[in-house]
mmCIF file of C-alpha atoms in Angstrom:
data_model
loop_
_atom_site.group_PDB
_atom_site.id
_atom_site.type_symbol
_atom_site.label_atom_id
_atom_site.label_comp_id
_atom_site.label_asym_id
_atom_site.label_seq_id
_atom_site.Cartn_x
_atom_site.Cartn_y
_atom_site.Cartn_z
ATOM 1 C CA MET A 1 23.692 13.389 -8.344
ATOM 2 C CA SER A 2 24.240 12.835 -12.305
ATOM 3 C CA VAL A 3 21.032 13.202 -14.724
ATOM 4 C CA THR A 4 21.113 10.910 -16.997
ATOM 5 C CA GLY A 5 19.259 10.569 -20.622
ATOM 6 C CA LEU A 6 16.347 8.560 -19.202
ATOM 7 C CA GLN A 7 15.666 11.093 -16.574
ATOM 8 C CA THR A 8 15.549 13.843 -19.446
ATOM 9 C CA GLU A 9 14.248 11.931 -22.225
ATOM 10 C CA GLY A 10 11.947 9.903 -20.234
ATOM 11 C CA LEU A 11 9.967 13.007 -18.613
ATOM 12 C CA LYS A 12 7.878 13.916 -21.719
ATOM 13 C CA TYR A 13 6.698 10.480 -22.056
ATOM 14 C CA ALA A 14 6.013 9.467 -18.117
ATOM 15 C CA LYS A 15 4.231 13.254 -17.575
ATOM 16 C CA ALA A 16 2.004 12.526 -20.443
ATOM 17 C CA ILE A 17 0.836 9.176 -19.227
ATOM 18 C CA PHE A 18 0.069 10.753 -15.484
ATOM 19 C CA ASP A 19 -1.678 13.812 -17.153
ATOM 20 C CA THR A 20 -3.996 11.435 -19.706
ATOM 21 C CA VAL A 21 -5.326 9.182 -16.943
ATOM 22 C CA ARG A 22 -5.783 12.291 -14.393
ATOM 23 C CA ARG A 23 -8.215 13.348 -17.188
ATOM 24 C CA MET A 24 -9.680 10.265 -17.686
ATOM 25 C CA SER A 25 -10.277 9.729 -14.015
ATOM 26 C CA ALA A 26 -11.249 13.090 -12.708
ATOM 27 C CA ASP A 27 -13.432 13.224 -9.711
ATOM 28 C CA THR A 28 -14.913 16.548 -8.242
ATOM 29 C CA LEU A 29 -11.719 16.480 -5.868
ATOM 30 C CA GLY A 30 -8.746 14.350 -7.203
ATOM 31 C CA VAL A 31 -9.194 11.007 -9.052
ATOM 32 C CA SER A 32 -11.481 7.939 -8.695
ATOM 33 C CA ARG A 33 -10.554 5.149 -9.944
ATOM 34 C CA GLN A 34 -12.427 1.919 -8.864
ATOM 35 C CA GLY A 35 -11.187 -1.709 -8.885
ATOM 36 C CA TYR A 36 -13.050 -3.883 -11.389
ATOM 37 C CA SER A 37 -14.944 -0.931 -12.734
ATOM 38 C CA GLU A 38 -15.289 0.191 -16.570
ATOM 39 C CA LEU A 39 -13.050 3.321 -15.672
ATOM 40 C CA GLU A 40 -10.009 0.982 -14.463
ATOM 41 C CA THR A 41 -10.634 -1.031 -17.394
ATOM 42 C CA ASP A 42 -10.471 1.496 -19.793
ATOM 43 C CA VAL A 43 -7.167 2.944 -18.086
ATOM 44 C CA LEU A 44 -5.654 -0.529 -18.746
ATOM 45 C CA HIS A 45 -6.541 -0.407 -22.175
ATOM 46 C CA TYR A 46 -4.940 3.203 -22.748
ATOM 47 C CA LEU A 47 -1.978 1.594 -20.912
ATOM 48 C CA GLN A 48 -1.934 -1.523 -22.985
ATOM 49 C CA GLY A 49 -2.156 0.509 -26.080
ATOM 50 C CA LEU A 50 1.127 2.325 -24.814
ATOM 51 C CA GLY A 51 2.897 -1.210 -24.632
ATOM 52 C CA ARG A 52 1.676 -2.409 -28.005
ATOM 53 C CA ASP A 53 3.104 0.915 -29.122
ATOM 54 C CA ILE A 54 6.723 -0.159 -28.158
ATOM 55 C CA GLY A 55 6.470 -4.149 -29.205
ATOM 56 C CA LEU A 56 5.387 -5.366 -25.874
ATOM 57 C CA GLU A 57 3.773 -8.579 -25.767
ATOM 58 C CA VAL A 58 0.272 -8.067 -24.056
ATOM 59 C CA ARG A 59 -1.629 -10.523 -22.001
ATOM 60 C CA ALA A 60 -4.250 -10.587 -19.007
ATOM 61 C CA ASP A 61 -4.504 -13.433 -16.573
ATOM 62 C CA ASP A 62 -7.905 -14.430 -15.094
ATOM 63 C CA ALA A 63 -7.761 -11.890 -12.620
ATOM 64 C CA GLY A 64 -7.890 -9.091 -15.245
ATOM 65 C CA ASN A 65 -4.178 -7.978 -14.509
ATOM 66 C CA VAL A 66 -2.472 -7.150 -17.290
ATOM 67 C CA TRP A 67 1.380 -8.425 -18.094
ATOM 68 C CA MET A 68 3.176 -6.377 -21.003
ATOM 69 C CA THR A 69 6.233 -8.412 -22.061
ATOM 70 C CA MET A 70 9.613 -7.071 -23.931
ATOM 71 C CA PRO A 71 11.360 -10.319 -24.993
ATOM 72 C CA GLY A 72 14.911 -10.988 -23.668
ATOM 73 C CA ARG A 73 17.576 -13.190 -25.681
ATOM 74 C CA ASP A 74 17.450 -16.334 -23.110
ATOM 75 C CA ARG A 75 13.237 -16.663 -22.981
ATOM 76 C CA THR A 76 13.860 -19.621 -20.885
ATOM 77 C CA LEU A 77 14.838 -17.220 -17.862
ATOM 78 C CA PRO A 78 12.283 -16.174 -15.717
ATOM 79 C CA ALA A 79 11.525 -12.723 -16.059
ATOM 80 C CA PHE A 80 12.188 -9.373 -14.343
ATOM 81 C CA VAL A 81 8.798 -8.077 -13.270
ATOM 82 C CA ALA A 82 7.995 -4.425 -12.558
ATOM 83 C CA GLY A 83 4.808 -2.369 -11.808
ATOM 84 C CA SER A 84 2.014 -1.436 -9.108
ATOM 85 C CA HIS A 85 -1.829 -1.167 -9.229
ATOM 86 C CA VAL A 86 -3.787 1.143 -11.463
ATOM 87 C CA ASP A 87 -6.893 1.841 -9.143
ATOM 88 C CA SER A 88 -7.235 4.784 -6.804
ATOM 89 C CA VAL A 89 -9.208 5.428 -3.459
ATOM 90 C CA PRO A 90 -12.338 7.579 -4.059
ATOM 91 C CA GLN A 91 -11.573 11.195 -4.793
ATOM 92 C CA GLY A 92 -7.567 10.291 -3.992
ATOM 93 C CA GLY A 93 -4.663 11.236 -5.729
ATOM 94 C CA ASN A 94 -3.299 10.484 -8.730
ATOM 95 C CA TYR A 95 0.163 8.903 -8.127
ATOM 96 C CA ASP A 96 -0.308 5.974 -5.842
ATOM 97 C CA GLY A 97 -0.438 2.910 -7.867
ATOM 98 C CA LEU A 98 -0.013 4.439 -11.149
ATOM 99 C CA ALA A 99 3.600 5.813 -10.274
ATOM 100 C CA GLY A 100 4.877 2.319 -10.091
ATOM 101 C CA VAL A 101 3.158 1.297 -13.284
ATOM 102 C CA THR A 102 4.145 4.460 -15.199
ATOM 103 C CA ALA A 103 7.987 4.089 -14.285
ATOM 104 C CA ALA A 104 7.926 0.443 -14.973
ATOM 105 C CA LEU A 105 6.238 1.541 -18.460
ATOM 106 C CA THR A 106 8.838 4.260 -19.340
ATOM 107 C CA VAL A 107 11.793 1.881 -18.467
ATOM 108 C CA ALA A 108 10.344 -0.554 -21.253
ATOM 109 C CA TRP A 109 10.133 2.562 -23.417
ATOM 110 C CA TRP A 110 13.443 3.866 -22.651
ATOM 111 C CA MET A 111 14.953 0.245 -23.847
ATOM 112 C CA HIS A 112 13.041 0.171 -26.810
ATOM 113 C CA ARG A 113 14.030 3.886 -27.933
ATOM 114 C CA HIS A 114 17.257 2.632 -27.395
ATOM 115 C CA GLN A 115 17.573 -0.996 -28.846
ATOM 116 C CA VAL A 116 18.404 -2.398 -25.792
ATOM 117 C CA GLN A 117 17.512 -6.379 -25.164
ATOM 118 C CA LEU A 118 18.353 -7.575 -21.691
ATOM 119 C CA GLU A 119 19.329 -11.384 -21.239
ATOM 120 C CA ARG A 120 15.883 -11.904 -19.781
ATOM 121 C CA ASP A 121 12.158 -10.883 -20.403
ATOM 122 C CA TYR A 122 11.474 -7.667 -18.726
ATOM 123 C CA THR A 123 7.601 -7.495 -17.794
ATOM 124 C CA VAL A 124 5.200 -4.674 -16.722
ATOM 125 C CA LEU A 125 2.730 -5.920 -14.352
ATOM 126 C CA MET A 126 -0.363 -3.675 -14.019
ATOM 127 C CA MET A 127 -2.756 -4.975 -11.107
ATOM 128 C CA ARG A 128 -6.167 -4.410 -10.390
ATOM 129 C CA CYS A 129 -8.110 -3.283 -7.426
ATOM 130 C CA GLU A 130 -5.286 -3.034 -5.109
ATOM 131 C CA GLU A 131 -7.377 -0.350 -2.619
ATOM 132 C CA SER A 132 -10.224 -1.607 -0.087
ATOM 133 C CA SER A 133 -12.194 1.510 -0.143
ATOM 134 C CA TYR A 134 -14.814 0.250 -2.175
ATOM 135 C CA PHE A 135 -15.216 -3.174 -0.863
ATOM 136 C CA GLY A 136 -13.595 -3.561 2.316
ATOM 137 C CA LYS A 137 -10.943 -5.642 0.494
ATOM 138 C CA ALA A 138 -7.583 -5.031 -0.265
ATOM 139 C CA TYR A 139 -5.023 -6.452 -2.901
ATOM 140 C CA VAL A 140 -7.943 -8.511 -4.637
ATOM 141 C CA GLY A 141 -6.121 -8.287 -8.043
ATOM 142 C CA SER A 142 -2.743 -9.783 -6.687
ATOM 143 C CA LEU A 143 -4.735 -12.052 -4.447
ATOM 144 C CA GLY A 144 -6.872 -13.201 -7.336
ATOM 145 C CA MET A 145 -3.597 -14.047 -9.106
ATOM 146 C CA MET A 146 -2.432 -16.586 -6.360
ATOM 147 C CA GLY A 147 -5.595 -17.971 -6.159
ATOM 148 C CA ARG A 148 -6.393 -16.877 -2.391
ATOM 149 C CA LEU A 149 -9.881 -14.962 -2.636
ATOM 150 C CA THR A 150 -12.195 -16.311 -0.911
ATOM 151 C CA GLN A 151 -16.162 -16.770 -1.729
ATOM 152 C CA SER A 152 -17.055 -14.796 1.400
ATOM 153 C CA ASP A 153 -14.342 -11.920 -0.504
ATOM 154 C CA LEU A 154 -16.399 -12.458 -3.312
ATOM 155 C CA MET A 155 -20.042 -11.670 -1.626
ATOM 156 C CA LEU A 156 -18.507 -8.228 -0.221
ATOM 157 C CA ARG A 157 -20.843 -5.531 -1.286
ATOM 158 C CA HIS A 158 -19.963 -2.038 -2.505
ATOM 159 C CA ARG A 159 -19.611 0.977 -0.158
ATOM 160 C CA THR A 160 -22.324 2.721 -2.001
ATOM 161 C CA GLU A 161 -24.112 0.485 -4.762
ATOM 162 C CA ASP A 162 -26.188 -2.355 -4.606
ATOM 163 C CA ILE A 163 -23.402 -4.728 -5.970
ATOM 164 C CA THR A 164 -21.143 -7.530 -5.101
ATOM 165 C CA LEU A 165 -17.027 -7.959 -5.855
ATOM 166 C CA GLY A 166 -17.707 -10.845 -7.250
ATOM 167 C CA GLN A 167 -20.508 -9.343 -9.472
ATOM 168 C CA CYS A 168 -18.111 -6.541 -10.431
ATOM 169 C CA ILE A 169 -15.243 -9.164 -11.643
ATOM 170 C CA SER A 170 -17.772 -10.953 -13.327
ATOM 171 C CA ALA A 171 -18.884 -7.239 -15.647
ATOM 172 C CA CYS A 172 -15.500 -7.214 -16.415
ATOM 173 C CA GLY A 173 -15.610 -10.519 -18.545
ATOM 174 C CA LEU A 174 -13.718 -12.667 -15.821
ATOM 175 C CA ASP A 175 -14.993 -15.836 -13.879
ATOM 176 C CA PRO A 176 -14.387 -14.981 -10.125
ATOM 177 C CA SER A 177 -14.540 -18.907 -9.162
ATOM 178 C CA LYS A 178 -11.425 -19.080 -10.491
ATOM 179 C CA LEU A 179 -9.741 -16.852 -7.938
ATOM 180 C CA THR A 180 -11.039 -18.910 -5.043
ATOM 181 C CA ALA A 181 -9.231 -22.333 -6.263
ATOM 182 C CA GLY A 182 -6.296 -21.698 -3.376
ATOM 183 C CA THR A 183 -3.558 -22.387 -6.206
ATOM 184 C CA PRO A 184 -1.958 -19.252 -8.561
ATOM 185 C CA ILE A 185 -3.480 -18.725 -12.098
ATOM 186 C CA VAL A 186 0.233 -17.756 -12.902
ATOM 187 C CA ASP A 187 3.306 -19.898 -13.254
ATOM 188 C CA LEU A 188 5.349 -18.351 -10.695
ATOM 189 C CA LYS A 189 8.477 -20.098 -11.639
ATOM 190 C CA LYS A 190 8.233 -17.820 -14.596
ATOM 191 C CA ILE A 191 9.087 -14.570 -12.467
ATOM 192 C CA ALA A 192 12.540 -14.355 -10.959
ATOM 193 C CA CYS A 193 11.607 -11.260 -9.253
ATOM 194 C CA PHE A 194 9.180 -8.367 -8.601
ATOM 195 C CA VAL A 195 10.251 -4.867 -8.221
ATOM 196 C CA GLU A 196 7.390 -2.071 -7.185
ATOM 197 C CA LEU A 197 8.163 1.598 -7.312
ATOM 198 C CA HIS A 198 5.785 3.595 -5.358
ATOM 199 C CA ILE A 199 4.994 6.799 -3.762
ATOM 200 C CA GLU A 200 5.992 6.864 0.244
ATOM 201 C CA GLN A 201 2.998 7.930 1.672
ATOM 202 C CA GLY A 202 4.812 9.592 4.245
ATOM 203 C CA PRO A 203 7.039 12.443 5.056
ATOM 204 C CA THR A 204 10.328 10.841 5.523
ATOM 205 C CA LEU A 205 11.749 11.429 2.167
ATOM 206 C CA THR A 206 9.720 14.687 1.225
ATOM 207 C CA SER A 207 11.230 15.997 4.348
ATOM 208 C CA ASN A 208 14.856 15.299 3.511
ATOM 209 C CA ASP A 209 16.808 18.021 0.765
ATOM 210 C CA LYS A 210 19.375 15.447 -0.592
ATOM 211 C CA VAL A 211 17.834 12.239 -0.436
ATOM 212 C CA ARG A 212 14.386 11.701 -2.363
ATOM 213 C CA VAL A 213 14.640 8.001 -3.023
ATOM 214 C CA GLY A 214 14.497 5.290 -0.684
ATOM 215 C CA VAL A 215 14.885 1.080 -0.488
ATOM 216 C CA VAL A 216 12.068 -0.665 1.212
ATOM 217 C CA THR A 217 13.427 -2.831 4.316
ATOM 218 C CA GLY A 218 9.870 -4.447 4.586
ATOM 219 C CA ILE A 219 5.938 -3.981 4.715
ATOM 220 C CA ARG A 220 4.758 -3.280 8.199
ATOM 221 C CA GLY A 221 2.081 -5.701 9.769
ATOM 222 C CA ASN A 222 -0.705 -4.801 12.008
ATOM 223 C CA VAL A 223 -2.875 -5.842 14.465
ATOM 224 C CA ARG A 224 -5.986 -3.783 14.162
ATOM 225 C CA HIS A 225 -9.672 -3.565 16.111
ATOM 226 C CA LYS A 226 -12.489 -1.885 14.239
ATOM 227 C CA ASN A 227 -14.719 -1.190 17.304
ATOM 228 C CA VAL A 228 -13.661 -1.236 20.961
ATOM 229 C CA VAL A 229 -15.881 -0.052 23.513
ATOM 230 C CA CYS A 230 -15.557 1.098 26.779
ATOM 231 C CA HIS A 231 -18.567 1.441 28.775
ATOM 232 C CA GLY A 232 -19.333 3.428 32.053
ATOM 233 C CA GLU A 233 -22.126 5.016 33.325
ATOM 234 C CA THR A 234 -24.049 8.053 32.327
ATOM 235 C CA ALA A 235 -24.741 10.489 34.779
ATOM 236 C CA HIS A 236 -25.307 14.343 35.415
ATOM 237 C CA SER A 237 -22.499 16.473 34.689
ATOM 238 C CA GLY A 238 -22.979 18.786 37.711
ATOM 239 C CA ALA A 239 -24.354 16.199 40.267
ATOM 240 C CA VAL A 240 -21.761 13.478 40.263
ATOM 241 C CA ASN A 241 -18.331 14.304 41.821
ATOM 242 C CA LYS A 242 -14.925 12.728 40.595
ATOM 243 C CA GLU A 243 -14.924 10.152 42.841
ATOM 244 C CA PHE A 244 -18.264 8.578 41.915
ATOM 245 C CA ARG A 245 -17.969 8.846 38.257
ATOM 246 C CA HIS A 246 -17.184 6.013 35.715
ATOM 247 C CA ASP A 247 -16.431 8.081 32.584
ATOM 248 C CA ALA A 248 -15.867 6.257 29.321
ATOM 249 C CA VAL A 249 -14.082 9.713 28.220
ATOM 250 C CA MET A 250 -11.514 10.043 30.793
ATOM 251 C CA ALA A 251 -10.981 6.053 30.860
ATOM 252 C CA THR A 252 -10.498 6.107 27.041
ATOM 253 C CA ALA A 253 -8.308 9.093 27.529
ATOM 254 C CA ALA A 254 -6.299 7.511 30.498
ATOM 255 C CA LEU A 255 -5.827 4.325 28.243
ATOM 256 C CA LEU A 256 -4.977 6.175 25.176
ATOM 257 C CA SER A 257 -2.512 7.987 27.077
ATOM 258 C CA ARG A 258 -0.405 5.016 28.561
ATOM 259 C CA MET A 259 -0.322 3.262 25.418
ATOM 260 C CA ASP A 260 1.181 6.538 24.027
ATOM 261 C CA ASN A 261 3.759 6.489 26.797
ATOM 262 C CA HIS A 262 4.250 3.269 25.962
ATOM 263 C CA TRP A 263 4.689 3.750 22.432
ATOM 264 C CA GLN A 264 7.470 5.990 22.894
ATOM 265 C CA GLU A 265 9.092 3.986 25.531
ATOM 266 C CA TRP A 266 9.423 1.110 22.833
ATOM 267 C CA LEU A 267 10.861 3.582 20.422
ATOM 268 C CA ASP A 268 13.355 4.893 22.613
ATOM 269 C CA ARG A 269 14.756 1.012 22.909
ATOM 270 C CA GLY A 270 14.974 0.808 18.996
ATOM 271 C CA GLU A 271 11.688 -1.237 18.147
ATOM 272 C CA ASP A 272 9.739 -0.485 15.122
ATOM 273 C CA LEU A 273 6.302 0.631 16.176
ATOM 274 C CA VAL A 274 3.151 2.907 15.038
ATOM 275 C CA PHE A 275 0.279 3.385 17.095
ATOM 276 C CA THR A 276 -3.020 4.944 15.783
ATOM 277 C CA VAL A 277 -6.548 5.789 16.923
ATOM 278 C CA GLY A 278 -7.934 6.533 13.619
ATOM 279 C CA VAL A 279 -11.724 7.059 15.139
ATOM 280 C CA ILE A 280 -13.437 8.097 18.582
ATOM 281 C CA ARG A 281 -17.008 8.625 18.906
ATOM 282 C CA THR A 282 -18.981 9.021 22.206
ATOM 283 C CA GLY A 283 -22.231 7.219 22.569
ATOM 284 C CA ALA A 284 -25.741 8.317 20.958
ATOM 285 C CA THR A 285 -26.841 10.379 24.200
ATOM 286 C CA ALA A 286 -24.090 12.220 24.496
ATOM 287 C CA ALA A 287 -24.421 15.602 25.501
ATOM 288 C CA ILE A 288 -22.644 18.781 27.192
ATOM 289 C CA SER A 289 -24.374 18.036 30.224
ATOM 290 C CA VAL A 290 -23.777 14.385 30.205
ATOM 291 C CA ILE A 291 -20.664 12.370 31.812
ATOM 292 C CA PRO A 292 -20.455 9.762 29.248
ATOM 293 C CA GLY A 293 -20.938 6.540 29.400
ATOM 294 C CA GLU A 294 -20.075 5.006 26.094
ATOM 295 C CA VAL A 295 -16.957 5.334 23.912
ATOM 296 C CA SER A 296 -16.532 3.478 20.981
ATOM 297 C CA PHE A 297 -12.752 3.744 19.148
ATOM 298 C CA THR A 298 -10.542 2.053 16.457
ATOM 299 C CA LEU A 299 -6.833 0.720 17.237
ATOM 300 C CA ASP A 300 -4.158 0.039 14.974
ATOM 301 C CA MET A 301 -0.862 -1.279 15.574
ATOM 302 C CA ARG A 302 1.746 -1.691 13.023
ATOM 303 C CA SER A 303 5.165 -2.883 12.982
ATOM 304 C CA LEU A 304 7.716 -4.919 10.790
ATOM 305 C CA SER A 305 7.832 -7.331 13.512
ATOM 306 C CA ALA A 306 4.698 -9.404 14.138
ATOM 307 C CA ASP A 307 6.154 -10.087 17.754
ATOM 308 C CA THR A 308 6.351 -6.406 18.547
ATOM 309 C CA CYS A 309 2.715 -5.988 17.099
ATOM 310 C CA GLU A 310 1.510 -9.133 19.184
ATOM 311 C CA ARG A 311 3.314 -7.684 22.834
ATOM 312 C CA PHE A 312 2.131 -4.169 22.355
ATOM 313 C CA HIS A 313 -1.423 -5.397 21.735
ATOM 314 C CA GLN A 314 -0.957 -7.531 25.126
ATOM 315 C CA LEU A 315 0.095 -4.569 27.124
ATOM 316 C CA LEU A 316 -2.846 -2.816 25.441
ATOM 317 C CA LEU A 317 -5.220 -5.621 26.994
ATOM 318 C CA GLU A 318 -3.421 -5.433 30.447
ATOM 319 C CA GLU A 319 -3.421 -1.721 30.449
ATOM 320 C CA ALA A 320 -7.519 -1.704 29.759
ATOM 321 C CA ALA A 321 -7.979 -4.704 32.390
ATOM 322 C CA ALA A 322 -5.968 -2.062 34.929
ATOM 323 C CA LEU A 323 -8.588 0.580 34.138
ATOM 324 C CA GLU A 324 -11.459 -1.269 34.561
ATOM 325 C CA LYS A 325 -10.589 -2.078 37.917
ATOM 326 C CA GLU A 326 -9.509 1.676 38.569
ATOM 327 C CA ARG A 327 -12.475 3.505 36.866
ATOM 328 C CA GLY A 328 -15.153 1.068 37.066
ATOM 329 C CA VAL A 329 -15.510 0.824 33.459
ATOM 330 C CA ARG A 330 -15.544 -2.272 31.245
ATOM 331 C CA PHE A 331 -13.612 -2.296 27.853
ATOM 332 C CA ASP A 332 -15.175 -4.480 25.357
ATOM 333 C CA PHE A 333 -12.399 -5.397 22.308
ATOM 334 C CA ASP A 334 -13.935 -7.089 19.262
ATOM 335 C CA LYS A 335 -11.849 -9.704 17.283
ATOM 336 C CA PRO A 336 -8.460 -8.456 16.245
ATOM 337 C CA LEU A 337 -7.527 -8.622 12.577
ATOM 338 C CA TYR A 338 -4.070 -9.749 11.873
ATOM 339 C CA THR A 339 -1.562 -8.624 9.033
ATOM 340 C CA ALA A 340 1.572 -10.375 8.744
ATOM 341 C CA PRO A 341 4.512 -8.365 8.034
ATOM 342 C CA GLY A 342 5.421 -8.460 4.534
ATOM 343 C CA LEU A 343 9.197 -9.124 4.280
ATOM 344 C CA VAL A 344 11.228 -8.007 1.051
ATOM 345 C CA ASP A 345 14.204 -9.932 -0.407
ATOM 346 C CA GLN A 346 17.285 -9.423 1.370
ATOM 347 C CA ALA A 347 19.378 -9.448 -1.650
ATOM 348 C CA LEU A 348 17.063 -7.951 -4.029
ATOM 349 C CA SER A 349 17.107 -4.907 -1.725
ATOM 350 C CA ASP A 350 20.725 -4.792 -1.705
ATOM 351 C CA ARG A 351 20.906 -4.931 -5.275
ATOM 352 C CA ILE A 352 18.392 -2.120 -5.699
ATOM 353 C CA TYR A 353 20.990 -0.110 -3.148
ATOM 354 C CA LYS A 354 23.900 -0.969 -4.889
ATOM 355 C CA ALA A 355 22.621 0.426 -7.894
ATOM 356 C CA ALA A 356 21.542 3.499 -6.438
ATOM 357 C CA GLU A 357 25.576 3.719 -5.189
ATOM 358 C CA ASP A 358 26.751 2.640 -8.430
ATOM 359 C CA ASN A 359 25.216 5.507 -10.176
ATOM 360 C CA GLY A 360 25.315 8.166 -7.526
ATOM 361 C CA ILE A 361 21.987 8.302 -6.764
ATOM 362 C CA PRO A 362 21.411 9.108 -2.840
ATOM 363 C CA CYS A 363 19.248 6.760 -1.150
ATOM 364 C CA MET A 364 17.967 5.584 2.141
ATOM 365 C CA ARG A 365 16.567 2.466 3.643
ATOM 366 C CA LEU A 366 13.166 2.879 4.927
ATOM 367 C CA PRO A 367 10.144 0.371 6.328
ATOM 368 C CA SER A 368 6.800 0.724 4.634
ATOM 369 C CA GLY A 369 3.852 1.645 7.019
ATOM 370 C CA ALA A 370 1.272 1.038 4.199
ATOM 371 C CA GLY A 371 0.307 -1.977 2.531
ATOM 372 C CA HIS A 372 1.269 -3.181 -0.949
ATOM 373 C CA ASP A 373 0.547 -5.677 -3.747
ATOM 374 C CA ALA A 374 4.580 -6.306 -3.187
ATOM 375 C CA ALA A 375 3.623 -7.925 -0.185
ATOM 376 C CA VAL A 376 1.238 -10.348 -1.366
ATOM 377 C CA ILE A 377 3.856 -11.039 -4.490
ATOM 378 C CA GLY A 378 6.428 -11.950 -1.864
ATOM 379 C CA ALA A 379 4.415 -14.241 0.324
ATOM 380 C CA ALA A 380 4.078 -16.618 -2.640
ATOM 381 C CA GLY A 381 7.742 -17.273 -2.400
ATOM 382 C CA ILE A 382 8.552 -14.482 -4.725
ATOM 383 C CA PRO A 383 11.959 -12.245 -4.302
ATOM 384 C CA VAL A 384 10.200 -8.687 -4.265
ATOM 385 C CA GLY A 385 11.788 -5.502 -3.596
ATOM 386 C CA MET A 386 10.356 -1.722 -3.591
ATOM 387 C CA ILE A 387 11.795 1.446 -4.238
ATOM 388 C CA PHE A 388 10.042 4.605 -2.434
ATOM 389 C CA ILE A 389 9.926 8.180 -4.296
ATOM 390 C CA ALA A 390 9.023 11.611 -2.127
ATOM 391 C CA ASN A 391 5.493 12.529 -2.341
ATOM 392 C CA GLN A 392 4.017 15.716 -0.864
ATOM 393 C CA ASN A 393 0.762 16.213 1.149
ATOM 394 C CA GLY A 394 0.214 12.565 2.066
ATOM 395 C CA SER A 395 -1.763 10.080 0.023
ATOM 396 C CA HIS A 396 -5.317 8.728 -0.109
ATOM 397 C CA ASN A 397 -6.186 12.267 -0.426
ATOM 398 C CA PRO A 398 -7.053 14.704 -3.762
ATOM 399 C CA HIS A 399 -3.877 16.796 -2.658
ATOM 400 C CA GLU A 400 -1.588 14.078 -3.242
ATOM 401 C CA GLU A 401 1.510 15.552 -5.142
ATOM 402 C CA MET A 402 4.993 14.541 -6.622
ATOM 403 C CA ILE A 403 7.718 16.309 -8.115
ATOM 404 C CA MET A 404 8.507 14.857 -11.523
ATOM 405 C CA LYS A 405 12.078 15.025 -10.830
ATOM 406 C CA ASP A 406 11.772 12.854 -7.699
ATOM 407 C CA PHE A 407 9.711 10.471 -9.632
ATOM 408 C CA MET A 408 12.581 10.114 -12.854
ATOM 409 C CA THR A 409 15.156 9.774 -10.182
ATOM 410 C CA GLY A 410 13.401 6.702 -8.692
ATOM 411 C CA THR A 411 12.610 5.459 -12.185
ATOM 412 C CA ASP A 412 16.228 5.689 -13.458
ATOM 413 C CA LEU A 413 17.042 3.669 -10.293
ATOM 414 C CA LEU A 414 14.929 0.755 -11.585
ATOM 415 C CA TRP A 415 16.084 0.876 -14.732
ATOM 416 C CA GLN A 416 19.748 0.710 -13.393
ATOM 417 C CA THR A 417 18.566 -2.245 -11.203
ATOM 418 C CA VAL A 418 16.855 -3.961 -14.287
ATOM 419 C CA ARG A 419 20.581 -3.108 -16.127
ATOM 420 C CA GLN A 420 22.493 -4.488 -13.718
ATOM 421 C CA PHE A 421 20.225 -7.760 -12.565
ATOM 422 C CA ASP A 422 22.317 -10.073 -14.754
#
């Protein structure tokens, strides 16, 4: 792969952004940038200053998202928009979200440095509060942009402080009632497309020696249960033989083992699916000498196909019902939570992939298992695409890493996509 001027000249500029924002948001471990906090506002002000330095027109919408625009020759055309979110999970990594903002801003810096004017406007979009960690609600900035927040969303309470999401939004000088009207607060007709560069957050790209950049095929939707409880019968561990037991742990283990086997069968026949039990607990009376009478756990099924998620969920319920009869237990499922898959625009994805091919950038197509603001924007009818870059040590943790060479390759692909758009 050839190394372009952007990859070499832009490296110092991009690294300075990452280093500065890391210092601004450093926590005991990793970084913490809460959505709609004073710190998130400070980070946005710093980035806006960089935008003004290179002549970008800067404005904020009523959700607090920031739009920084480099004017094109024909300002009647809808803009090419690129960016991501600036917040983080508590004590998380520095690149989740910020990589997309930095890449978009680095492309604008490159165009300013070389006096490039596009046919249409190029806009860097910096969104607020994408992470759900603090209020239990994801994509707040982008949903607010679309007018899709609800009054109940605004009443969500902070994970550790006595404050609501709505109060945090108000503290930023914004009117949260404008974000629940059901209609977008921005003119969607002025957006030609949205491209979000993001770290992959998984191991596919970083485990590949040759291909470090990906074009996303879609964002997996999910069916989730926050709490499933298996009710058995508590008893003495030494006094009850196997045939008389109603062991909640063994019944739960059997259910999960069966679903794990089904998962592999579905993968073998080509279905896109991931299945996770993130939390599992025995009851409050659990002890080494007690047959457990209660187990609670979570479930998370994700796929690019809503039909696949729904069918796998139905199979789960059928297996649970069978085990109830076999083992004399009862499974209680809370109300399932559904998130539809986020569809990327095929034509735009093909453009990104072709830009990689045309410029000698090794690239693969792969799905996104995590959710992103791009899904919200795409659901509003705007063509969206995503570029993934390799990162190390996963994400949503303080050990998250990213090789700058990989980042600059992904940023170059974003630039080539922008350059070839018209």
